[in-house]
Amino acid sequence: MASRIFFCLWGYLLLVLPATASAALSPYYYGGTCPNALPTIKRVVEAAVSRERRMGASLLRLHFHDCFVNGCDASLLLDPSPTIDSEKNALPNANSTRGFEVIDQIKSEVDKACGRPVVSCADILAVAARDSVVALSTIQANFLVYYCCFEIFVFKMRTKFSDLLSPFSDLPELISGFKKHGLNEKDLVVLSGGHTLGFAQCGTFKNRTYNETYNINPNFAQKLRSSCPPNGGDRNLAPLDPTPARFDIAYFTNLKYKKGLLHSDQQLFSGGSTDNLVKTYSSNPQAFWRDFAKSMVKMGNIKPLTGNQGQVRLNCRMAN
Ligand code: HEM
Ligand SMILES: *[C@@H]1O[C@H](CO)[C@@H](O)[C@H](O)[C@H]1NC(C)=O
Ligand SMILES: *[C@@H]1O[C@H](CO)[C@@H](O)[C@H](O)[C@H]1NC(C)=O
Ligand SMILES: *[C@@H]1O[C@H](CO)[C@@H](O)[C@H](O)[C@H]1NC(C)=O
């Protein structure tokens, strides 16, 4: 126990008990079955992030997209097959989500370190997201993830894909989209802070750049237009905030100057009910960190599969 606590306690520890946690969910779940599991995941994530900083962003996004479609069940990792209508082909994911090879590598190294497949792909996604954020953080920080979740092995309904939010959504739609998963306005704002990392493709912010002149900083829009032409160039990248490889508060500061990249980002600071939260986080990194950790735990506990509801996959890309 002492050594495990030591492992988890470095830096600034947050132990948050989510309201939805069942008895089966525990931050110490692998302590008995495979003490090497978490250090192994961390090692592979750190290596991947040092090869390419953006990978941290991509891994964080995978966990989010997994959790918002039918709960955190690693359904996103399933490749298309005659029985699987893969989430990878859904509009918000196709040609956009990335990092699947890193997840494969983690899975293979974790199974080797444990001597057998005990760590679920859903848990790998959650831990990799946490380790990515920690690797790119500007302050020493960490938080516990609650594990145990198994993965789904049944056919997915395509209609569920609409649970992923669109970057063209207005604030009420974003709020209700999060509420559907038991997440409130604070969760929405602080988790959108995930956009302190990573990049978006021109097709997701083109309309905002050219048509939202009433709500975008003109110099910022001008700069974006040079890499995002009115026609074509849809896959050109722009950073979601000025420091895309640093987990900091620049995302929120930026919103105050109407420099949010996506329409959905700027919606969080456009005279609506979430303005004050944006102001708080833009001036208080500790508050951002604390609330982000709490909301990540909440998001990681959306409909977890426990016991015989699921399986631990041998290969994250297919059901056993
Ligand atoms: C509030 C609703 C959200 C919307 C509408 C949204 C939408 C988007 C879009 C359109 C992109 C760019 C994708 C591309 O162009 O390929 C993106 C990227 C990203 N999103 Fe979100 N997102 C939301 C919330 C979140 C949350 C809650 C997180 C994590 C906590 C997150 C993490 C990320 C990250 C890290 C990236 C960059 C990925 C990379 O560079 O590979 N997003 N998001
Ligand atoms: C993804 O990219 C491929 C190759 O460029 C293209 O054929 C396909 O239509 C794209 N899919 C989506 C949903 O944009
Ligand atoms: C701007 O809005 C008009 C009208 O909705 C639309 O036809 C046009 O494609 C938009 N421009 C861009 C660059 O998205
Ligand atoms: C594009 O921007 C205009 C102006 O803000 C808006 O009326 C329109 O709904 C937007 N189109 C899309 C597809 O978001």
XYZ file of C-alpha atoms and ligand atoms in Angstrom:
405
model
C 0.000 0.000 0.000
C 2.695 2.468 1.021
C 4.584 2.170 -2.237
C 1.442 2.473 -4.332
C 0.391 5.582 -2.454
C 3.861 6.959 -3.051
C 3.520 6.313 -6.746
C 0.211 8.117 -6.923
C 1.055 10.949 -4.583
C 3.847 12.728 -6.356
C 3.065 16.336 -7.083
C -0.380 17.629 -6.425
C -2.745 14.780 -5.737
C -6.441 14.904 -6.161
C -8.546 12.168 -4.735
C -12.078 12.677 -5.890
C -14.899 10.279 -5.265
C -17.318 10.610 -8.139
C -20.962 10.245 -7.304
C -21.343 7.573 -9.958
C -18.480 5.366 -8.814
C -19.649 1.883 -8.011
C -17.945 -0.304 -5.447
C -16.104 -2.046 -8.267
C -14.368 1.122 -9.458
C -11.147 1.819 -7.650
C -7.908 3.695 -8.201
C -6.096 0.673 -6.752
C -7.773 -1.900 -8.970
C -4.540 -3.084 -10.599
C -2.482 -2.884 -7.419
C -3.148 -6.534 -6.670
C -3.324 -8.006 -10.166
C -0.548 -6.102 -11.916
C 1.465 -3.445 -10.079
C 3.498 -2.879 -13.263
C 0.464 -1.860 -15.307
C 0.335 1.867 -14.586
C 4.094 2.512 -14.774
C 4.158 0.666 -18.111
C 1.366 2.808 -19.580
C 3.093 5.942 -18.344
C 6.401 4.926 -19.913
C 4.891 4.272 -23.343
C 2.842 7.492 -23.246
C 5.872 9.572 -22.259
C 7.938 8.048 -25.069
C 5.173 8.712 -27.606
C 4.722 12.305 -26.418
C 8.433 13.002 -26.555
C 8.520 11.676 -30.134
C 5.601 13.911 -31.084
C 4.103 16.391 -28.621
C 0.750 16.406 -30.413
C 0.269 12.732 -29.557
C -0.643 13.803 -26.009
C -3.528 15.820 -27.422
C -4.637 12.995 -29.669
C -4.686 10.470 -26.812
C -6.699 12.820 -24.596
C -9.257 13.230 -27.356
C -9.574 9.454 -27.844
C -10.690 9.020 -24.241
C -13.261 11.838 -24.594
C -14.706 10.416 -27.796
C -14.807 6.940 -26.321
C -16.725 8.084 -23.231
C -19.302 10.152 -25.124
C -20.533 7.248 -27.227
C -22.234 4.712 -24.996
C -19.857 5.282 -22.074
C -16.155 4.584 -21.597
C -16.094 1.093 -23.092
C -13.277 1.326 -25.665
C -15.911 0.969 -28.392
C -14.025 3.636 -30.338
C -11.080 1.274 -30.763
C -13.031 -1.411 -32.615
C -12.062 -1.671 -36.278
C -14.789 -1.978 -38.902
C -15.924 -5.560 -39.509
C -19.063 -7.239 -40.849
C -20.573 -6.991 -37.357
C -19.009 -3.712 -36.179
C -20.221 -0.373 -37.506
C -16.990 1.233 -36.397
C -17.031 4.574 -34.607
C -13.776 5.279 -36.393
C -15.829 6.001 -39.535
C -18.269 8.365 -37.824
C -17.978 11.916 -39.101
C -16.291 13.481 -36.029
C -13.697 10.687 -35.956
C -12.923 9.886 -39.589
C -9.632 11.396 -40.779
C -9.417 13.095 -37.418
C -8.935 10.834 -34.388
C -5.391 9.524 -34.121
C -3.124 7.634 -31.741
C -4.543 4.135 -32.279
C -1.049 2.718 -32.890
C 0.114 4.071 -29.533
C -2.837 2.376 -27.834
C -1.873 -0.896 -29.587
C 1.681 -0.507 -28.336
C 0.540 0.192 -24.774
C -1.750 -2.832 -24.853
C 1.003 -5.124 -26.048
C 3.549 -3.854 -23.519
C 1.081 -3.903 -20.632
C 0.029 -7.472 -21.395
C 3.690 -8.452 -21.495
C 4.439 -6.638 -18.210
C 1.446 -8.294 -16.514
C 2.093 -11.716 -17.989
C -1.545 -11.941 -19.130
C -4.264 -9.612 -20.427
C -5.719 -8.106 -17.260
C -5.834 -4.395 -18.178
C -8.824 -3.369 -20.236
C -8.520 -1.161 -23.308
C -11.045 1.229 -21.733
C -8.776 1.675 -18.736
C -5.778 2.108 -21.025
C -7.567 4.994 -22.764
C -8.353 6.660 -19.433
C -4.847 6.285 -18.034
C -3.180 7.324 -21.313
C -5.308 10.496 -21.343
C -4.258 11.328 -17.786
C -0.585 10.575 -18.413
C -0.660 12.688 -21.591
C -2.014 15.694 -19.731
C 0.522 15.238 -16.952
C 3.360 14.954 -19.486
C 2.371 18.271 -21.073
C 1.500 20.138 -17.882
C 3.178 23.307 -16.797
C 2.546 22.646 -13.119
C 3.443 19.460 -11.243
C 0.150 17.697 -11.150
C -1.448 14.309 -11.182
C -4.784 12.718 -10.451
C -6.125 9.282 -9.782
C -8.126 7.489 -12.394
C -10.772 4.978 -11.328
C -10.308 1.682 -13.114
C -11.938 -1.627 -13.566
C -13.892 -0.963 -16.679
C -14.200 -3.679 -19.217
C -14.941 -3.204 -22.857
C -17.938 -3.755 -24.937
C -18.128 -6.506 -27.515
C -21.479 -5.900 -29.125
C -22.481 -4.205 -32.336
C -22.747 -0.416 -32.055
C -25.712 1.604 -33.234
C -24.754 4.360 -35.646
C -27.373 6.731 -34.226
C -25.287 6.962 -31.060
C -22.534 8.662 -33.011
C -24.582 11.849 -32.821
C -23.646 11.998 -29.129
C -20.352 13.501 -30.244
C -20.757 17.254 -30.336
C -20.265 19.423 -33.386
C -17.863 22.377 -33.471
C -20.715 24.365 -35.041
C -22.917 23.971 -31.939
C -24.222 26.917 -29.972
C -23.969 27.072 -26.188
C -27.407 25.561 -25.372
C -26.622 22.555 -27.547
C -23.226 22.085 -25.889
C -24.802 22.305 -22.444
C -27.508 19.786 -23.268
C -25.010 17.488 -24.978
C -22.979 17.305 -21.779
C -26.056 17.038 -19.576
C -27.065 13.914 -21.476
C -23.969 12.285 -19.956
C -24.554 13.624 -16.444
C -22.058 16.449 -16.909
C -22.880 20.042 -15.960
C -21.875 23.468 -17.284
C -18.731 23.523 -15.213
C -17.702 20.142 -16.639
C -18.368 21.504 -20.131
C -16.205 24.572 -19.645
C -13.341 22.938 -17.818
C -13.188 19.878 -20.100
C -13.297 22.095 -23.169
C -10.029 23.295 -21.665
C -8.695 20.077 -23.245
C -8.412 22.363 -26.281
C -5.371 23.889 -24.613
C -3.705 20.987 -26.465
C -3.644 20.022 -30.098
C -4.855 21.097 -33.511
C -7.965 21.336 -35.639
C -8.453 21.082 -39.395
C -9.460 24.096 -41.461
C -12.828 22.543 -42.335
C -13.841 22.815 -38.670
C -13.161 26.570 -38.334
C -13.490 27.933 -41.887
C -17.001 29.248 -41.504
C -16.096 30.972 -38.250
C -13.026 32.537 -39.844
C -14.909 34.040 -42.791
C -18.481 34.505 -41.587
C -18.357 35.237 -37.863
C -16.776 38.668 -38.172
C -19.018 39.964 -35.355
C -17.441 37.559 -32.854
C -13.807 36.962 -33.823
C -10.683 39.069 -33.310
C -9.996 40.543 -36.789
C -6.209 40.052 -36.643
C -6.670 36.477 -35.543
C -9.174 35.841 -38.350
C -6.816 37.436 -40.868
C -3.986 35.157 -39.788
C -6.186 32.058 -39.961
C -7.321 32.892 -43.475
C -3.766 32.634 -44.771
C -3.687 28.929 -43.929
C -7.399 28.234 -44.389
C -8.581 29.430 -47.813
C -12.319 29.891 -48.551
C -12.159 26.955 -50.960
C -10.064 23.851 -50.365
C -7.309 23.321 -47.818
C -9.822 21.684 -45.516
C -7.214 19.511 -43.843
C -4.734 22.292 -43.052
C -4.061 22.485 -39.343
C -4.221 25.366 -36.876
C -3.466 25.122 -33.153
C -6.479 25.183 -30.822
C -4.675 27.726 -28.642
C -1.342 29.571 -28.964
C 0.503 26.890 -26.934
C -0.801 23.577 -28.347
C 1.846 21.442 -26.600
C 1.364 22.961 -23.165
C -1.455 22.204 -20.766
C -2.000 25.764 -19.530
C -4.711 28.435 -19.265
C -3.985 30.079 -22.623
C -7.134 28.477 -24.068
C -9.283 30.467 -21.647
C -7.318 33.719 -21.896
C -7.675 33.459 -25.646
C -11.467 33.183 -25.466
C -11.593 36.516 -23.637
C -9.986 38.128 -26.705
C -12.389 36.419 -29.132
C -9.597 34.193 -30.347
C -11.301 30.848 -29.854
C -10.577 28.656 -32.886
C -13.844 26.729 -33.079
C -17.310 28.244 -32.976
C -18.041 25.908 -30.052
C -14.988 27.231 -28.176
C -15.994 30.874 -28.521
C -19.540 30.011 -27.469
C -18.208 29.495 -23.946
C -17.407 33.211 -23.801
C -20.001 35.079 -25.806
C -22.142 36.747 -23.170
C -23.782 33.544 -21.936
C -23.969 31.718 -18.617
C -20.457 30.253 -18.895
C -18.553 33.569 -19.218
C -17.711 33.691 -15.528
C -16.170 30.228 -15.494
C -13.980 31.168 -18.441
C -12.869 34.280 -16.533
C -12.077 32.227 -13.446
C -9.936 29.674 -15.285
C -8.192 32.358 -17.359
C -6.752 33.844 -14.197
C -6.337 30.797 -11.983
C -4.301 27.811 -13.247
C -4.714 25.965 -9.953
C -8.505 26.182 -10.211
C -8.331 24.978 -13.823
C -6.157 22.043 -12.869
C -8.268 21.089 -9.830
C -11.584 21.240 -11.666
C -10.204 19.573 -14.811
C -9.028 16.612 -12.733
C -12.430 16.322 -11.032
C -14.343 16.510 -14.309
C -12.018 14.024 -16.027
C -12.792 11.520 -13.282
C -16.502 12.199 -13.758
C -16.222 11.780 -17.524
C -14.168 8.607 -17.080
C -17.035 7.122 -15.114
C -19.753 7.514 -17.705
C -21.529 4.161 -17.789
C -18.573 1.949 -16.865
C -18.973 -1.717 -17.664
C -18.205 -3.878 -14.685
C -18.149 -7.611 -14.003
C -19.794 -9.832 -16.586
C -21.222 -6.912 -18.580
C -17.983 -6.778 -20.521
C -14.703 -8.440 -21.366
C -11.002 -7.596 -21.344
C -10.031 -7.673 -24.996
C -6.910 -9.439 -26.182
C -6.626 -6.931 -29.030
C -8.170 -3.479 -28.591
C -9.259 -3.470 -32.252
C -11.583 -6.474 -32.053
C -13.848 -8.309 -29.674
C -12.476 -11.598 -28.300
C -17.371 20.691 -26.079
C -17.477 20.016 -27.192
C -16.311 19.712 -28.088
C -16.285 19.874 -29.425
C -17.429 20.392 -30.302
C -14.985 19.481 -29.891
C -14.575 19.493 -31.206
C -13.280 19.288 -31.631
C -12.837 19.411 -32.988
C -13.722 19.765 -34.173
C -11.501 19.164 -33.017
C -10.597 19.178 -34.238
C -10.639 17.830 -34.929
C -10.007 17.860 -36.294
O -10.033 18.904 -36.945
O -9.488 16.801 -36.722
C -11.101 18.861 -31.677
C -9.816 18.540 -31.289
C -9.457 18.206 -30.006
N -10.304 18.026 -28.945
Fe -12.240 18.596 -28.863
N -14.235 19.076 -28.817
C -15.000 19.186 -27.697
C -14.620 18.834 -26.413
C -13.413 18.268 -26.078
C -13.098 17.690 -24.793
C -14.080 17.576 -23.634
C -11.812 17.261 -24.854
C -10.976 16.574 -23.795
C -11.147 16.708 -22.515
C -11.321 17.586 -26.169
C -10.039 17.353 -26.600
C -9.571 17.662 -27.858
C -8.165 17.626 -28.222
C -7.009 17.341 -27.274
C -8.091 17.951 -29.577
C -6.831 18.009 -30.450
C -6.551 16.609 -30.979
C -5.293 16.504 -31.836
O -4.547 17.457 -32.019
O -5.081 15.364 -32.306
N -12.330 18.163 -26.889
N -12.210 18.933 -30.851
C -11.168 10.523 -45.272
O -10.078 10.631 -46.176
C -10.148 9.727 -47.255
C -8.865 9.850 -48.072
O -8.533 11.210 -48.270
C -11.407 10.042 -48.089
O -11.528 9.142 -49.156
C -12.638 9.938 -47.186
O -13.794 10.322 -47.877
C -12.493 10.803 -45.949
N -13.607 10.553 -45.048
C -14.336 11.527 -44.483
C -15.497 11.116 -43.661
O -14.049 12.696 -44.622
C -20.264 31.807 -45.325
O -21.666 31.700 -45.218
C -22.339 31.508 -46.450
C -23.840 31.571 -46.166
O -24.184 30.712 -45.104
C -21.893 30.165 -47.035
O -22.528 29.926 -48.278
C -20.395 30.183 -47.218
O -19.950 28.902 -47.661
C -19.691 30.537 -45.923
N -18.278 30.734 -46.174
C -17.344 29.893 -45.708
C -15.941 30.210 -46.084
O -17.607 28.942 -45.000
C -21.679 30.077 -40.653
O -21.642 31.335 -40.034
C -22.828 32.076 -40.173
C -22.585 33.453 -39.552
O -22.259 33.340 -38.199
C -23.961 31.334 -39.496
O -25.181 32.046 -39.644
C -24.084 29.954 -40.120
O -25.074 29.208 -39.428
C -22.768 29.229 -40.055
N -22.848 27.963 -40.762
C -22.486 26.811 -40.181
C -22.560 25.591 -41.030
O -22.124 26.742 -39.025
